[in-house]
Short mmCIF file of C-alpha atoms and ligand atoms in Angstrom, two decimals:
data_model
loop_
_atom_site.label_atom_id
_atom_site.label_comp_id
_atom_site.label_asym_id
_atom_site.label_seq_id
_atom_site.Cartn_x
_atom_site.Cartn_y
_atom_site.Cartn_z
CA UNK A 1 151.54 7.46 9.08
CA UNK A 2 151.29 9.54 12.13
CA UNK A 3 154.01 12.19 12.29
CA UNK A 4 154.60 13.43 15.79
CA UNK A 5 155.90 16.86 14.78
CA UNK A 6 155.85 18.90 11.60
CA UNK A 7 159.07 20.77 11.15
CA UNK A 8 161.61 21.01 8.33
CA UNK A 9 164.14 22.47 10.78
CA UNK A 10 166.21 21.02 13.58
CA UNK A 11 166.01 17.47 12.28
CA UNK A 12 168.27 15.06 14.15
CA UNK A 13 171.56 14.36 12.36
CA UNK A 14 172.00 10.82 11.01
CA UNK A 15 174.69 8.57 12.47
CA UNK A 16 177.94 8.42 10.40
CA UNK A 17 177.16 4.95 8.96
CA UNK A 18 173.65 6.10 7.96
CA UNK A 19 175.15 9.15 6.26
CA UNK A 20 177.58 6.92 4.41
CA UNK A 21 174.66 4.79 3.24
CA UNK A 22 172.81 7.90 2.04
CA UNK A 23 175.92 9.10 0.20
CA UNK A 24 176.06 5.81 -1.73
CA UNK A 25 172.44 6.28 -2.80
CA UNK A 26 173.19 9.93 -3.70
CA UNK A 27 176.02 8.72 -5.96
CA UNK A 28 173.60 6.37 -7.72
CA UNK A 29 171.05 9.18 -8.09
CA UNK A 30 173.69 11.53 -9.51
CA UNK A 31 174.72 8.85 -12.03
CA UNK A 32 171.08 8.43 -13.12
CA UNK A 33 170.68 12.19 -13.43
CA UNK A 34 173.82 12.39 -15.59
CA UNK A 35 172.64 9.45 -17.73
CA UNK A 36 169.29 11.22 -18.21
CA UNK A 37 171.07 14.26 -19.62
CA UNK A 38 171.21 16.31 -16.41
CA UNK A 39 167.56 16.17 -15.34
CA UNK A 40 165.76 13.13 -13.93
CA UNK A 41 161.97 12.89 -13.67
CA UNK A 42 160.94 13.09 -10.03
CA UNK A 43 158.96 9.87 -10.30
CA UNK A 44 162.19 7.99 -11.06
CA UNK A 45 164.06 9.88 -8.31
CA UNK A 46 161.38 8.81 -5.82
CA UNK A 47 161.44 5.23 -7.07
CA UNK A 48 165.21 5.01 -6.56
CA UNK A 49 165.16 6.84 -3.23
CA UNK A 50 162.62 4.34 -1.91
CA UNK A 51 163.34 1.10 -3.77
CA UNK A 52 166.85 1.05 -5.33
CA UNK A 53 168.01 -2.50 -4.50
CA UNK A 54 170.04 -2.54 -1.29
CA UNK A 55 170.07 1.27 -1.03
CA UNK A 56 166.53 2.66 -1.20
CA UNK A 57 164.64 3.56 1.94
CA UNK A 58 162.38 0.50 1.82
CA UNK A 59 165.02 -1.82 0.35
CA UNK A 60 167.71 -1.25 2.94
CA UNK A 61 168.03 -1.67 6.68
CA UNK A 62 166.67 1.55 8.23
CA UNK A 63 164.25 0.98 11.11
CA UNK A 64 161.33 2.84 9.41
CA UNK A 65 158.22 1.69 11.30
CA UNK A 66 157.36 2.18 14.97
CA UNK A 67 158.18 4.62 17.74
CA UNK A 68 161.96 4.27 17.24
CA UNK A 69 161.65 4.55 13.43
CA UNK A 70 160.51 7.35 11.14
CA UNK A 71 156.74 7.01 11.35
CA UNK A 72 153.99 5.00 12.96
CA UNK A 73 151.31 3.26 10.93
CA UNK A 74 147.93 2.07 12.22
CA UNK A 75 148.95 -1.60 12.72
CA UNK A 76 152.07 -0.42 14.61
CA UNK A 77 149.95 1.82 16.77
CA UNK A 78 147.50 -0.79 17.96
CA UNK A 79 146.55 -4.44 17.43
CA UNK A 80 142.93 -3.24 17.34
CA UNK A 81 143.46 -2.14 13.74
CA UNK A 82 144.50 -5.66 12.70
CA UNK A 83 141.66 -7.20 14.66
CA UNK A 84 139.11 -5.06 12.81
CA UNK A 85 140.64 -5.96 9.45
CA UNK A 86 140.50 -9.60 10.53
CA UNK A 87 136.79 -9.29 11.21
CA UNK A 88 136.30 -7.89 7.69
CA UNK A 89 138.47 -10.60 6.14
CA UNK A 90 136.69 -13.31 8.14
CA UNK A 91 133.37 -12.14 6.78
CA UNK A 92 134.61 -12.36 3.18
CA UNK A 93 136.36 -15.71 3.72
CA UNK A 94 133.17 -17.10 5.26
CA UNK A 95 131.14 -15.91 2.26
CA UNK A 96 133.65 -17.53 -0.10
CA UNK A 97 133.75 -20.69 2.03
CA UNK A 98 137.56 -20.40 2.12
CA UNK A 99 140.35 -18.59 0.31
CA UNK A 100 143.66 -16.87 0.94
CA UNK A 101 144.76 -13.48 2.19
CA UNK A 102 147.32 -11.52 0.19
CA UNK A 103 148.94 -8.60 1.98
CA UNK A 104 150.75 -6.04 -0.15
CA UNK A 105 153.70 -4.26 1.44
CA UNK A 106 153.51 -5.86 4.86
CA UNK A 107 155.86 -3.43 6.64
CA UNK A 108 157.22 -4.87 9.87
CA UNK A 109 154.87 -7.88 9.66
CA UNK A 110 152.87 -6.86 12.71
CA UNK A 111 149.59 -6.57 10.79
CA UNK A 112 150.02 -10.13 9.49
CA UNK A 113 150.85 -11.47 12.96
CA UNK A 114 147.93 -9.74 14.69
CA UNK A 115 145.45 -10.56 11.93
CA UNK A 116 146.37 -14.23 11.88
CA UNK A 117 145.95 -14.46 15.67
CA UNK A 118 142.53 -12.84 15.44
CA UNK A 119 141.47 -14.98 12.48
CA UNK A 120 142.46 -18.08 14.45
CA UNK A 121 140.32 -16.83 17.35
CA UNK A 122 137.44 -16.27 14.92
CA UNK A 123 138.00 -19.75 13.50
CA UNK A 124 138.29 -18.31 10.02
CA UNK A 125 141.95 -18.74 9.14
CA UNK A 126 142.79 -18.37 5.45
CA UNK A 127 144.25 -21.35 3.61
CA UNK A 128 147.41 -19.27 3.12
CA UNK A 129 148.58 -15.80 4.14
CA UNK A 130 150.58 -14.49 1.20
CA UNK A 131 152.84 -11.46 1.46
CA UNK A 132 154.12 -9.53 -1.53
CA UNK A 133 156.98 -7.37 -0.41
CA UNK A 134 159.29 -5.47 -2.74
CA UNK A 135 161.95 -5.12 -0.03
CA UNK A 136 164.21 -8.08 0.85
CA UNK A 137 165.11 -6.38 4.11
CA UNK A 138 161.45 -6.06 5.10
CA UNK A 139 160.75 -9.67 4.14
CA UNK A 140 163.33 -10.74 6.72
CA UNK A 141 161.90 -8.41 9.31
CA UNK A 142 158.39 -9.74 8.68
CA UNK A 143 159.61 -13.30 9.11
CA UNK A 144 161.17 -12.38 12.47
CA UNK A 145 158.02 -10.59 13.67
CA UNK A 146 155.84 -13.56 12.77
CA UNK A 147 158.26 -16.03 14.37
CA UNK A 148 158.25 -13.99 17.59
CA UNK A 149 154.62 -12.92 17.77
CA UNK A 150 152.65 -15.66 16.02
CA UNK A 151 154.93 -18.70 15.71
CA UNK A 152 152.01 -21.10 15.36
CA UNK A 153 150.92 -19.17 12.24
CA UNK A 154 154.25 -19.10 10.44
CA UNK A 155 153.42 -22.23 8.42
CA UNK A 156 150.48 -20.35 6.83
CA UNK A 157 152.68 -17.52 5.56
CA UNK A 158 154.29 -17.46 2.13
CA UNK A 159 156.37 -14.66 0.68
CA UNK A 160 155.90 -13.97 -3.01
CA UNK A 161 158.41 -12.54 -5.46
CA UNK A 162 155.63 -11.30 -7.73
CA UNK A 163 151.86 -11.24 -7.90
CA UNK A 164 150.33 -14.71 -8.36
CA UNK A 165 148.56 -15.41 -11.68
CA UNK A 166 145.22 -16.02 -9.93
CA UNK A 167 143.90 -15.41 -6.44
CA UNK A 168 140.70 -16.01 -4.50
CA UNK A 169 140.19 -14.38 -1.10
CA UNK A 170 141.06 -10.94 0.29
CA UNK A 171 143.86 -8.66 -0.91
CA UNK A 172 144.82 -5.98 1.61
CA UNK A 173 147.10 -2.99 1.36
CA UNK A 174 147.56 -0.62 4.26
CA UNK A 175 149.50 2.51 3.28
CA UNK A 176 150.81 0.93 0.09
CA UNK A 177 149.27 3.30 -2.46
CA UNK A 178 150.88 6.30 -0.76
CA UNK A 179 154.28 4.68 -1.33
CA UNK A 180 153.90 4.44 -5.12
CA UNK A 181 156.17 6.92 -6.93
CA UNK A 182 154.38 10.01 -8.22
CA UNK A 183 155.03 12.62 -10.89
CA UNK A 184 155.11 16.26 -9.78
CA UNK A 185 153.73 18.90 -12.10
CA UNK A 186 153.05 22.61 -12.43
CA UNK A 187 150.26 24.18 -14.46
CA UNK A 188 151.75 26.71 -16.87
CA UNK A 189 150.05 28.82 -19.59
CA UNK A 190 151.03 26.43 -22.41
CA UNK A 191 150.05 23.26 -20.49
CA UNK A 192 152.03 21.40 -17.86
CA UNK A 193 155.64 21.36 -16.72
CA UNK A 194 157.06 18.41 -14.85
CA UNK A 195 159.40 18.71 -11.89
CA UNK A 196 162.72 17.03 -12.58
CA UNK A 197 165.76 16.72 -10.34
CA UNK A 198 169.14 18.14 -11.33
CA UNK A 199 172.46 18.55 -9.52
CA UNK A 200 173.88 21.99 -8.75
CA UNK A 201 177.01 22.47 -6.67
CA UNK A 202 176.79 18.81 -5.60
CA UNK A 203 173.20 19.23 -4.30
CA UNK A 204 169.89 18.03 -5.71
CA UNK A 205 167.72 20.85 -7.00
CA UNK A 206 164.36 21.05 -8.76
CA UNK A 207 164.18 21.95 -12.43
CA UNK A 208 161.15 22.16 -14.68
CA UNK A 209 160.78 20.48 -18.08
CA UNK A 210 157.73 20.34 -20.36
CA UNK A 211 155.67 17.30 -19.32
CA UNK A 212 156.22 14.34 -21.66
CA UNK A 213 153.27 13.08 -23.74
CA UNK A 214 152.01 10.36 -21.37
CA UNK A 215 152.01 12.66 -18.35
CA UNK A 216 150.47 15.51 -20.35
CA UNK A 217 147.64 13.22 -21.45
CA UNK A 218 146.99 12.07 -17.87
CA UNK A 219 146.97 15.66 -16.61
CA UNK A 220 144.69 16.87 -19.41
CA UNK A 221 142.20 14.12 -18.51
CA UNK A 222 142.54 14.99 -14.83
CA UNK A 223 141.85 18.67 -15.48
CA UNK A 224 138.79 17.99 -17.63
CA UNK A 225 137.37 15.97 -14.72
CA UNK A 226 137.76 18.81 -12.22
CA UNK A 227 134.97 21.32 -11.57
CA UNK A 228 137.35 24.16 -12.57
CA UNK A 229 140.68 24.28 -14.45
CA UNK A 230 143.82 24.34 -12.34
CA UNK A 231 145.01 27.88 -11.66
CA UNK A 232 148.30 29.21 -13.07
CA UNK A 233 151.38 27.85 -11.25
CA UNK A 234 149.30 25.25 -9.42
CA UNK A 235 151.65 22.45 -8.28
CA UNK A 236 150.68 18.95 -7.29
CA UNK A 237 151.40 15.35 -8.11
CA UNK A 238 149.75 12.47 -9.91
CA UNK A 239 150.38 8.74 -9.71
CA UNK A 240 150.58 7.72 -13.36
CA UNK A 241 151.33 4.09 -12.49
CA UNK A 242 148.23 3.69 -10.31
CA UNK A 243 145.91 2.33 -13.07
CA UNK A 244 148.41 -0.37 -14.07
CA UNK A 245 148.93 -1.32 -10.42
CA UNK A 246 145.18 -1.71 -9.86
CA UNK A 247 144.70 -3.46 -13.17
CA UNK A 248 147.21 -6.12 -12.14
CA UNK A 249 145.30 -6.70 -8.86
CA UNK A 250 141.91 -6.78 -10.58
CA UNK A 251 143.25 -9.15 -13.18
CA UNK A 252 144.48 -11.78 -10.72
CA UNK A 253 141.46 -11.62 -8.39
CA UNK A 254 139.15 -14.41 -9.52
CA UNK A 255 136.78 -14.02 -6.57
CA UNK A 256 136.83 -12.00 -3.37
CA UNK A 257 137.71 -8.50 -2.19
CA UNK A 258 140.44 -5.88 -2.36
CA UNK A 259 140.75 -3.62 0.69
CA UNK A 260 142.91 -0.51 0.64
CA UNK A 261 143.46 1.82 3.60
CA UNK A 262 145.41 5.02 3.16
CA UNK A 263 145.46 8.77 3.61
CA UNK A 264 143.86 10.62 0.77
CA UNK A 265 140.97 12.57 -0.67
CA UNK A 266 138.42 12.53 -3.43
CA UNK A 267 139.82 14.05 -6.63
CA UNK A 268 137.94 17.29 -6.10
CA UNK A 269 139.41 17.73 -2.61
CA UNK A 270 142.89 16.56 -3.68
CA UNK A 271 143.16 19.13 -6.48
CA UNK A 272 141.29 21.87 -4.62
CA UNK A 273 142.64 25.33 -5.45
CA UNK A 274 143.73 25.76 -1.81
CA UNK A 275 146.02 22.71 -2.01
CA UNK A 276 148.26 24.44 -4.56
CA UNK A 277 151.49 22.85 -3.35
CA UNK A 278 150.29 19.25 -3.57
CA UNK A 279 150.66 16.66 -0.84
CA UNK A 280 154.23 15.40 -1.20
CA UNK A 281 155.62 14.72 2.27
CA UNK A 282 158.68 13.12 3.84
CA UNK A 283 159.02 11.34 7.18
CA UNK A 284 162.26 11.26 9.06
CA UNK A 285 162.59 10.22 12.69
CA UNK A 286 158.96 11.04 13.52
CA UNK A 287 159.12 14.43 11.79
CA UNK A 288 157.10 15.27 8.70
CA UNK A 289 158.67 17.80 6.32
CA UNK A 290 158.44 18.65 2.60
CA UNK A 291 162.08 18.20 1.40
CA UNK A 292 162.57 14.95 -0.61
CA UNK A 293 166.25 15.77 -1.14
CA UNK A 294 167.13 15.49 2.53
CA UNK A 295 169.21 12.37 3.29
CA UNK A 296 167.94 10.19 0.39
CA UNK A 297 167.53 6.60 1.56
CA UNK A 298 167.10 7.59 5.20
CA UNK A 299 163.61 9.05 4.96
CA UNK A 300 160.26 8.07 3.55
CA UNK A 301 158.75 10.04 0.65
CA UNK A 302 155.01 9.83 0.19
CA UNK A 303 151.98 11.48 -1.39
CA UNK A 304 148.30 11.34 -0.53
CA UNK A 305 146.03 9.08 -2.55
CA UNK A 306 143.45 10.32 -5.08
CA UNK A 307 140.66 7.89 -4.17
CA UNK A 308 138.54 8.94 -7.14
CA UNK A 309 141.40 7.82 -9.40
CA UNK A 310 141.64 4.54 -7.45
CA UNK A 311 137.91 3.88 -7.87
CA UNK A 312 137.95 4.76 -11.57
CA UNK A 313 140.97 2.59 -12.34
CA UNK A 314 139.77 -0.41 -10.33
CA UNK A 315 136.24 -0.36 -11.74
CA UNK A 316 137.60 0.10 -15.28
CA UNK A 317 139.68 -3.03 -14.59
CA UNK A 318 136.56 -5.04 -13.76
CA UNK A 319 136.17 -4.67 -9.99
CA UNK A 320 133.03 -3.50 -8.26
CA UNK A 321 133.31 -0.66 -5.75
CA UNK A 322 132.18 -2.17 -2.44
CA UNK A 323 132.57 0.83 -0.15
CA UNK A 324 134.47 3.99 0.77
CA UNK A 325 134.50 5.35 4.31
CA UNK A 326 136.68 7.22 6.74
CA UNK A 327 138.95 4.96 8.75
CA UNK A 328 136.97 5.94 11.85
CA UNK A 329 133.65 4.76 10.43
CA UNK A 330 135.23 1.66 8.94
CA UNK A 331 136.82 0.59 12.24
CA UNK A 332 133.76 1.48 14.28
CA UNK A 333 131.60 -0.61 11.96
CA UNK A 334 133.96 -3.49 12.57
CA UNK A 335 133.60 -3.13 16.31
CA UNK A 336 136.75 -1.31 17.40
CA UNK A 337 135.01 0.30 20.35
CA UNK A 338 133.22 -2.85 21.37
CA UNK A 339 129.71 -3.49 20.21
CA UNK A 340 129.10 0.16 19.31
CA UNK A 341 126.38 -0.24 16.74
CA UNK A 342 123.93 -2.56 18.33
CA UNK A 343 123.99 -6.31 18.32
CA UNK A 344 127.12 -7.88 16.84
CA UNK A 345 124.89 -10.00 14.69
CA UNK A 346 123.16 -6.99 13.14
CA UNK A 347 125.64 -6.12 10.38
CA UNK A 348 127.18 -9.43 9.51
CA UNK A 349 125.20 -12.58 9.76
CA UNK A 350 128.00 -15.16 10.01
CA UNK A 351 129.25 -16.27 13.40
CA UNK A 352 132.98 -15.76 13.03
CA UNK A 353 132.71 -12.36 11.41
CA UNK A 354 130.46 -10.93 14.08
CA UNK A 355 132.76 -10.82 17.07
CA UNK A 356 133.57 -7.35 18.38
CA UNK A 357 137.38 -7.11 18.45
CA UNK A 358 137.55 -3.99 20.57
CA UNK A 359 135.47 -5.40 23.36
CA UNK A 360 138.43 -7.14 24.96
CA UNK A 361 140.52 -3.97 25.13
CA UNK A 362 138.25 -0.97 24.87
CA UNK A 363 137.68 -1.14 28.59
CA UNK A 364 141.27 -0.50 29.61
CA UNK A 365 142.88 2.93 29.34
CA UNK A 366 145.47 1.85 26.79
CA UNK A 367 142.84 0.37 24.50
CA UNK A 368 140.73 3.51 24.83
CA UNK A 369 143.71 5.69 23.91
CA UNK A 370 144.45 3.53 20.87
CA UNK A 371 140.82 3.68 19.75
CA UNK A 372 141.04 7.48 19.96
CA UNK A 373 144.26 7.63 17.90
CA UNK A 374 142.77 5.43 15.21
CA UNK A 375 139.36 7.08 15.03
CA UNK A 376 139.41 10.72 16.17
CA UNK A 377 139.12 13.18 13.27
CA UNK A 378 142.22 15.14 14.32
CA UNK A 379 144.27 11.93 14.57
CA UNK A 380 143.94 9.18 11.93
CA UNK A 381 140.15 8.94 11.86
CA UNK A 382 139.27 11.18 8.91
CA UNK A 383 142.47 11.74 6.96
CA UNK A 384 142.67 7.99 6.44
CA UNK A 385 140.05 6.23 4.34
CA UNK A 386 139.15 2.64 3.65
CA UNK A 387 138.12 1.65 0.14
CA UNK A 388 137.06 -1.83 -0.91
CA UNK A 389 136.32 -3.57 -4.19
CA UNK A 390 134.82 -6.95 -4.88
CA UNK A 391 134.59 -9.48 -7.66
CA UNK A 392 131.99 -12.26 -7.80
CA UNK A 393 131.16 -11.67 -4.15
CA UNK A 394 127.55 -11.26 -3.08
CA UNK A 395 128.12 -9.52 0.23
CA UNK A 396 127.57 -6.06 1.71
CA UNK A 397 130.84 -5.51 3.59
CA UNK A 398 130.36 -4.88 7.28
CA UNK A 399 133.12 -2.24 7.32
CA UNK A 400 130.88 0.11 5.32
CA UNK A 401 127.68 -0.52 7.23
CA UNK A 402 127.99 2.75 9.20
CA UNK A 403 129.11 4.96 6.33
CA UNK A 404 129.60 4.63 2.61
CA UNK A 405 130.88 7.75 0.87
CA UNK A 406 131.12 6.11 -2.56
CA UNK A 407 128.78 8.69 -4.05
CA UNK A 408 131.11 11.52 -3.00
CA UNK A 409 133.80 10.22 -5.35
C1 SAM B 501 154.30 2.99 4.21
S1 SAM B 501 154.78 1.32 4.13
C2 SAM B 501 153.40 0.53 4.90
C3 SAM B 501 153.76 -0.77 5.53
C4 SAM B 501 152.64 -1.54 6.23
N1 SAM B 501 151.59 -1.90 5.32
C5 SAM B 501 152.10 -0.80 7.41
O1 SAM B 501 150.98 -0.35 7.35
O2 SAM B 501 152.83 -0.63 8.40
C6 SAM B 501 154.62 0.96 2.43
C7 SAM B 501 154.88 -0.50 2.09
O3 SAM B 501 154.48 -0.74 0.73
C8 SAM B 501 155.46 -1.55 0.09
N2 SAM B 501 155.30 -1.41 -1.36
C9 SAM B 501 155.57 -0.35 -2.13
N3 SAM B 501 155.28 -0.59 -3.43
C10 SAM B 501 154.77 -1.85 -3.48
C11 SAM B 501 154.29 -2.68 -4.54
N4 SAM B 501 154.26 -2.26 -5.79
N5 SAM B 501 153.85 -3.91 -4.22
C12 SAM B 501 153.87 -4.35 -2.94
N6 SAM B 501 154.34 -3.60 -1.91
C13 SAM B 501 154.79 -2.38 -2.17
C14 SAM B 501 156.75 -1.05 0.71
O4 SAM B 501 157.84 -1.88 0.49
C15 SAM B 501 156.32 -0.95 2.18
O5 SAM B 501 156.38 -2.18 2.84
#
């Protein structure tokens, strides 16, 4: 996500019908808080705020993605992102001699539309393009996007209600991990407290409770893996459901690759003493701010990704780490700026996967601007990382041919 401004103040007021929608979600949240005895774990608050059926931010009708929404993601910013991912997918599909693509959390559907067009151009279309989307509203939006932007590809696309039992091909998730609910904690002398949400004077407020056993165990393991213990009052978050999420993906992948792109850090950088307030962030109408209690249901709530935790969980689940690089290096390796690293045949070796997707656009000013937004360190280039895993795939992925930071994890 690319917030345009960072300010908790002077946020635009929601329209009356949007406020009404938010009030309905607030009523549900208050009921849950009451049912939980007056304090609800933040992880559950975040889950409901984002995914409560018909009411949560991702489940309901807010615009969300794009310039007139709350934030802009890489595929919304430029089709060059999708074209690079298509080059990487084409390489894997060629090595597998076929297979499907499974996109997790497909947003507006623009990544699917642009990737399918590029894969058709590369003559490496998947057998099927599967989309797993938790939001019924987004499923409809994705169908519309594909019908408008890639009608010839619509027959390839299937929407899934749940993960398939087995899958061969490429699984992709752009900015999905950052949307998984997280637990917030504070280091205290006796161990860890967990941030809960209570209601005071009709408003949501934070309250601290001793961390329950499962969270305490996860945090104790986390702390023993850090170079130094967390300092007193250190606050951050942890995604306790991440290992199960990755296990389910590893379990269904019979052969192929899993590619995740998101903003995040290695564990050591994530839990660095300087980052003592964590990474929890909200996006509302192109503003980033830290208050998750503002207009529930009308804003996104997100946390950065601990890529060390991702690598540990995925490899423990049987996947092989295939690469970890900044988004800039990943996209450059896949040819976003044209043939920037020598001959297009140097890194790949298979015809379809060796085309340089940026070549067609990098020459015009708009393409050049988009390349900058996706790759410059102060834009999305370094904060975002690409991480890939493989199973029964004998292939060095082209996306990591310029940089592989796996050893930094
Ligand atoms: C920040 S949006 C990113 C959307 C899109 N990938 C993009 O880059 O524009 C997060 C997406 O992840 C989806 N999501 C969240 N949890 C998920 C899960 N467990 N499985 C699949 N999708 C999920 C959300 O519904 C949403 O579409």
